[in-house]
């Protein structure tokens, strides 16, 4: 493993320790609906950030994570062990050689056959726009999530 796993006890510690994470990589590739590359630069380099407000879909997604993870663990029980994130605090993974490359997975996975490990990213999606439906229904991944997965592969 080329990463370091840290447990940060408070939201403030976690927010301050994060550097370039999964959503940030999507931003760097202009695939983020939430932030521009200039916003990212201001947040990371200049420490200027706008407070982010949760919307009802974000809140529902966080509420659903434990349940989705549990169902995933049941579905994959023959192939994978699923480790839940800490109940208090946050995991933060970063590369040993490039500590600015970070991620916070929604779970850890370990393959039962060979012991290989990885991260779990949970998405709670609502298909209320035709464009979103078309992406998911053709077994594609939206670009904003694709870059997040790439970040996890690099950071973990």
PDB file of C-alpha atoms in Angstrom:
ATOM      1  CA  UNK A   1       0.000   0.000   0.000  1.00  0.00           C
ATOM      2  CA  UNK A   2       1.373   3.381  -0.955  1.00  0.00           C
ATOM      3  CA  UNK A   3      -0.927   5.376   1.325  1.00  0.00           C
ATOM      4  CA  UNK A   4      -1.257   6.464   4.919  1.00  0.00           C
ATOM      5  CA  UNK A   5      -4.579   6.127   6.755  1.00  0.00           C
ATOM      6  CA  UNK A   6      -5.310   8.699   9.426  1.00  0.00           C
ATOM      7  CA  UNK A   7      -8.243   9.053  11.798  1.00  0.00           C
ATOM      8  CA  UNK A   8      -9.230  12.657  12.378  1.00  0.00           C
ATOM      9  CA  UNK A   9     -11.486  13.132  15.369  1.00  0.00           C
ATOM     10  CA  UNK A  10     -13.333  16.324  14.438  1.00  0.00           C
ATOM     11  CA  UNK A  11     -14.920  17.744  11.299  1.00  0.00           C
ATOM     12  CA  UNK A  12     -12.629  20.772  11.588  1.00  0.00           C
ATOM     13  CA  UNK A  13      -9.466  18.614  11.710  1.00  0.00           C
ATOM     14  CA  UNK A  14     -10.667  16.648   8.703  1.00  0.00           C
ATOM     15  CA  UNK A  15     -11.595  19.737   6.699  1.00  0.00           C
ATOM     16  CA  UNK A  16      -8.209  21.321   7.423  1.00  0.00           C
ATOM     17  CA  UNK A  17      -6.232  18.150   6.619  1.00  0.00           C
ATOM     18  CA  UNK A  18      -7.908  17.466   3.265  1.00  0.00           C
ATOM     19  CA  UNK A  19      -6.036  18.641   0.217  1.00  0.00           C
ATOM     20  CA  UNK A  20      -6.904  17.480  -3.320  1.00  0.00           C
ATOM     21  CA  UNK A  21      -9.662  14.917  -2.903  1.00  0.00           C
ATOM     22  CA  UNK A  22     -11.998  13.064  -5.235  1.00  0.00           C
ATOM     23  CA  UNK A  23     -14.464  15.868  -5.859  1.00  0.00           C
ATOM     24  CA  UNK A  24     -11.513  18.212  -6.365  1.00  0.00           C
ATOM     25  CA  UNK A  25     -10.074  16.060  -9.137  1.00  0.00           C
ATOM     26  CA  UNK A  26     -13.387  16.297 -10.975  1.00  0.00           C
ATOM     27  CA  UNK A  27     -13.139  20.048 -10.555  1.00  0.00           C
ATOM     28  CA  UNK A  28      -9.634  20.119 -12.043  1.00  0.00           C
ATOM     29  CA  UNK A  29     -11.000  18.364 -15.133  1.00  0.00           C
ATOM     30  CA  UNK A  30     -13.983  20.756 -15.381  1.00  0.00           C
ATOM     31  CA  UNK A  31     -16.389  17.942 -14.520  1.00  0.00           C
ATOM     32  CA  UNK A  32     -17.703  19.368 -11.247  1.00  0.00           C
ATOM     33  CA  UNK A  33     -21.084  21.069 -11.048  1.00  0.00           C
ATOM     34  CA  UNK A  34     -20.180  22.442  -7.606  1.00  0.00           C
ATOM     35  CA  UNK A  35     -16.832  24.163  -7.992  1.00  0.00           C
ATOM     36  CA  UNK A  36     -14.625  25.673 -10.691  1.00  0.00           C
ATOM     37  CA  UNK A  37     -10.844  25.244 -10.859  1.00  0.00           C
ATOM     38  CA  UNK A  38     -10.529  28.899  -9.741  1.00  0.00           C
ATOM     39  CA  UNK A  39     -12.752  28.198  -6.718  1.00  0.00           C
ATOM     40  CA  UNK A  40     -10.567  25.204  -5.898  1.00  0.00           C
ATOM     41  CA  UNK A  41      -7.407  27.307  -6.141  1.00  0.00           C
ATOM     42  CA  UNK A  42      -8.915  29.937  -3.839  1.00  0.00           C
ATOM     43  CA  UNK A  43      -9.941  27.280  -1.327  1.00  0.00           C
ATOM     44  CA  UNK A  44      -6.664  25.346  -1.279  1.00  0.00           C
ATOM     45  CA  UNK A  45      -3.998  27.951  -2.002  1.00  0.00           C
ATOM     46  CA  UNK A  46      -5.568  31.126  -0.653  1.00  0.00           C
ATOM     47  CA  UNK A  47      -7.686  29.479   2.084  1.00  0.00           C
ATOM     48  CA  UNK A  48     -10.776  31.299   0.838  1.00  0.00           C
ATOM     49  CA  UNK A  49     -13.894  29.230   0.820  1.00  0.00           C
ATOM     50  CA  UNK A  50     -17.601  29.747   0.748  1.00  0.00           C
ATOM     51  CA  UNK A  51     -19.584  27.842   3.340  1.00  0.00           C
ATOM     52  CA  UNK A  52     -21.308  24.958   1.608  1.00  0.00           C
ATOM     53  CA  UNK A  53     -24.966  24.468   2.338  1.00  0.00           C
ATOM     54  CA  UNK A  54     -26.409  21.005   2.316  1.00  0.00           C
ATOM     55  CA  UNK A  55     -29.439  20.457   0.186  1.00  0.00           C
ATOM     56  CA  UNK A  56     -32.121  17.821   0.919  1.00  0.00           C
ATOM     57  CA  UNK A  57     -30.581  15.357  -1.567  1.00  0.00           C
ATOM     58  CA  UNK A  58     -27.169  15.620   0.154  1.00  0.00           C
ATOM     59  CA  UNK A  59     -28.776  15.059   3.552  1.00  0.00           C
ATOM     60  CA  UNK A  60     -30.733  12.060   2.242  1.00  0.00           C
ATOM     61  CA  UNK A  61     -27.541  10.624   0.759  1.00  0.00           C
ATOM     62  CA  UNK A  62     -25.726  10.780   4.086  1.00  0.00           C
ATOM     63  CA  UNK A  63     -28.735   9.244   5.843  1.00  0.00           C
ATOM     64  CA  UNK A  64     -28.800   6.387   3.309  1.00  0.00           C
ATOM     65  CA  UNK A  65     -25.064   5.558   3.380  1.00  0.00           C
ATOM     66  CA  UNK A  66     -25.159   3.073   6.273  1.00  0.00           C
ATOM     67  CA  UNK A  67     -28.087   1.233   4.701  1.00  0.00           C
ATOM     68  CA  UNK A  68     -26.558   1.157   1.212  1.00  0.00           C
ATOM     69  CA  UNK A  69     -23.237  -0.068   2.640  1.00  0.00           C
ATOM     70  CA  UNK A  70     -25.025  -2.810   4.604  1.00  0.00           C
ATOM     71  CA  UNK A  71     -26.920  -3.990   1.504  1.00  0.00           C
ATOM     72  CA  UNK A  72     -23.693  -3.936  -0.515  1.00  0.00           C
ATOM     73  CA  UNK A  73     -21.979  -6.030   2.199  1.00  0.00           C
ATOM     74  CA  UNK A  74     -24.803  -8.593   2.030  1.00  0.00           C
ATOM     75  CA  UNK A  75     -24.699  -8.726  -1.789  1.00  0.00           C
ATOM     76  CA  UNK A  76     -20.916  -9.110  -1.860  1.00  0.00           C
ATOM     77  CA  UNK A  77     -20.490 -11.241   1.295  1.00  0.00           C
ATOM     78  CA  UNK A  78     -18.886 -14.182  -0.549  1.00  0.00           C
ATOM     79  CA  UNK A  79     -16.276 -12.018  -2.260  1.00  0.00           C
ATOM     80  CA  UNK A  80     -15.597  -9.037   0.034  1.00  0.00           C
ATOM     81  CA  UNK A  81     -15.245  -7.942   3.628  1.00  0.00           C
ATOM     82  CA  UNK A  82     -16.652  -4.442   4.110  1.00  0.00           C
ATOM     83  CA  UNK A  83     -15.309  -2.185   6.868  1.00  0.00           C
ATOM     84  CA  UNK A  84     -17.469   0.752   7.910  1.00  0.00           C
ATOM     85  CA  UNK A  85     -15.966   4.185   8.491  1.00  0.00           C
ATOM     86  CA  UNK A  86     -15.543   5.316  12.089  1.00  0.00           C
ATOM     87  CA  UNK A  87     -18.726   6.344  13.894  1.00  0.00           C
ATOM     88  CA  UNK A  88     -16.934   9.419  15.217  1.00  0.00           C
ATOM     89  CA  UNK A  89     -14.414  11.313  13.178  1.00  0.00           C
ATOM     90  CA  UNK A  90     -13.238  10.699   9.627  1.00  0.00           C
ATOM     91  CA  UNK A  91     -10.724   8.581   7.797  1.00  0.00           C
ATOM     92  CA  UNK A  92      -8.338  10.452   5.588  1.00  0.00           C
ATOM     93  CA  UNK A  93      -6.026   8.600   3.252  1.00  0.00           C
ATOM     94  CA  UNK A  94      -3.106  10.300   1.599  1.00  0.00           C
ATOM     95  CA  UNK A  95      -0.227   9.117  -0.505  1.00  0.00           C
ATOM     96  CA  UNK A  96       3.095   8.622   1.269  1.00  0.00           C
ATOM     97  CA  UNK A  97       5.002  10.393  -1.492  1.00  0.00           C
ATOM     98  CA  UNK A  98       2.433  13.109  -2.286  1.00  0.00           C
ATOM     99  CA  UNK A  99       0.477  13.978   0.855  1.00  0.00           C
ATOM    100  CA  UNK A 100      -1.687  16.515  -1.011  1.00  0.00           C
ATOM    101  CA  UNK A 101      -3.451  13.627  -2.799  1.00  0.00           C
ATOM    102  CA  UNK A 102      -6.206  12.621  -0.364  1.00  0.00           C
ATOM    103  CA  UNK A 103      -9.476  10.727  -0.160  1.00  0.00           C
ATOM    104  CA  UNK A 104     -12.084   9.741   2.393  1.00  0.00           C
ATOM    105  CA  UNK A 105     -13.786   6.498   1.356  1.00  0.00           C
ATOM    106  CA  UNK A 106     -17.266   5.507   2.478  1.00  0.00           C
ATOM    107  CA  UNK A 107     -15.938   2.073   3.400  1.00  0.00           C
ATOM    108  CA  UNK A 108     -12.940  -0.194   3.028  1.00  0.00           C
ATOM    109  CA  UNK A 109     -13.037  -3.392   1.019  1.00  0.00           C
ATOM    110  CA  UNK A 110     -10.912  -6.508   1.323  1.00  0.00           C
ATOM    111  CA  UNK A 111     -11.115  -9.330  -1.194  1.00  0.00           C
ATOM    112  CA  UNK A 112     -11.678 -12.680   0.512  1.00  0.00           C
ATOM    113  CA  UNK A 113      -9.954 -14.716  -2.227  1.00  0.00           C
ATOM    114  CA  UNK A 114      -6.696 -12.743  -2.439  1.00  0.00           C
ATOM    115  CA  UNK A 115      -6.649 -10.145   0.352  1.00  0.00           C
ATOM    116  CA  UNK A 116      -6.440  -7.154  -2.010  1.00  0.00           C
ATOM    117  CA  UNK A 117      -7.933  -4.003  -0.564  1.00  0.00           C
ATOM    118  CA  UNK A 118      -9.684  -0.917  -1.841  1.00  0.00           C
ATOM    119  CA  UNK A 119     -12.168   1.796  -1.060  1.00  0.00           C
ATOM    120  CA  UNK A 120     -15.925   1.980  -1.343  1.00  0.00           C
ATOM    121  CA  UNK A 121     -17.622   5.114  -2.643  1.00  0.00           C
ATOM    122  CA  UNK A 122     -21.386   5.292  -2.206  1.00  0.00           C
ATOM    123  CA  UNK A 123     -23.574   7.455  -4.402  1.00  0.00           C
ATOM    124  CA  UNK A 124     -27.199   8.159  -3.666  1.00  0.00           C
ATOM    125  CA  UNK A 125     -28.576   9.416  -6.943  1.00  0.00           C
ATOM    126  CA  UNK A 126     -31.903  10.772  -8.034  1.00  0.00           C
ATOM    127  CA  UNK A 127     -32.704  10.371 -11.695  1.00  0.00           C
ATOM    128  CA  UNK A 128     -34.865  13.421 -12.132  1.00  0.00           C
ATOM    129  CA  UNK A 129     -33.115  14.806 -15.220  1.00  0.00           C
ATOM    130  CA  UNK A 130     -33.216  13.011 -18.574  1.00  0.00           C
ATOM    131  CA  UNK A 131     -29.471  13.541 -19.036  1.00  0.00           C
ATOM    132  CA  UNK A 132     -28.720  11.802 -15.723  1.00  0.00           C
ATOM    133  CA  UNK A 133     -31.086   8.946 -16.526  1.00  0.00           C
ATOM    134  CA  UNK A 134     -29.398   8.371 -19.883  1.00  0.00           C
ATOM    135  CA  UNK A 135     -25.948   8.103 -18.282  1.00  0.00           C
ATOM    136  CA  UNK A 136     -26.941   5.631 -15.559  1.00  0.00           C
ATOM    137  CA  UNK A 137     -29.301   3.568 -17.722  1.00  0.00           C
ATOM    138  CA  UNK A 138     -26.541   2.919 -20.278  1.00  0.00           C
ATOM    139  CA  UNK A 139     -24.191   1.633 -17.532  1.00  0.00           C
ATOM    140  CA  UNK A 140     -21.954   4.690 -17.638  1.00  0.00           C
ATOM    141  CA  UNK A 141     -20.589   6.737 -14.767  1.00  0.00           C
ATOM    142  CA  UNK A 142     -21.060  10.521 -14.704  1.00  0.00           C
ATOM    143  CA  UNK A 143     -17.749  12.325 -15.226  1.00  0.00           C
ATOM    144  CA  UNK A 144     -17.868  13.933 -11.762  1.00  0.00           C
ATOM    145  CA  UNK A 145     -17.938  10.450 -10.196  1.00  0.00           C
ATOM    146  CA  UNK A 146     -15.462   8.913 -12.639  1.00  0.00           C
ATOM    147  CA  UNK A 147     -12.755  11.365 -11.548  1.00  0.00           C
ATOM    148  CA  UNK A 148     -13.526  10.665  -7.905  1.00  0.00           C
ATOM    149  CA  UNK A 149     -12.918   6.955  -8.490  1.00  0.00           C
ATOM    150  CA  UNK A 150      -9.634   7.717 -10.271  1.00  0.00           C
ATOM    151  CA  UNK A 151      -8.585   9.822  -7.255  1.00  0.00           C
ATOM    152  CA  UNK A 152      -9.296   6.884  -4.942  1.00  0.00           C
ATOM    153  CA  UNK A 153      -7.148   4.588  -7.077  1.00  0.00           C
ATOM    154  CA  UNK A 154      -4.297   7.084  -6.914  1.00  0.00           C
ATOM    155  CA  UNK A 155      -4.684   8.095  -3.253  1.00  0.00           C
ATOM    156  CA  UNK A 156      -5.195   4.673  -1.715  1.00  0.00           C
TER     157      UNK A 156
END
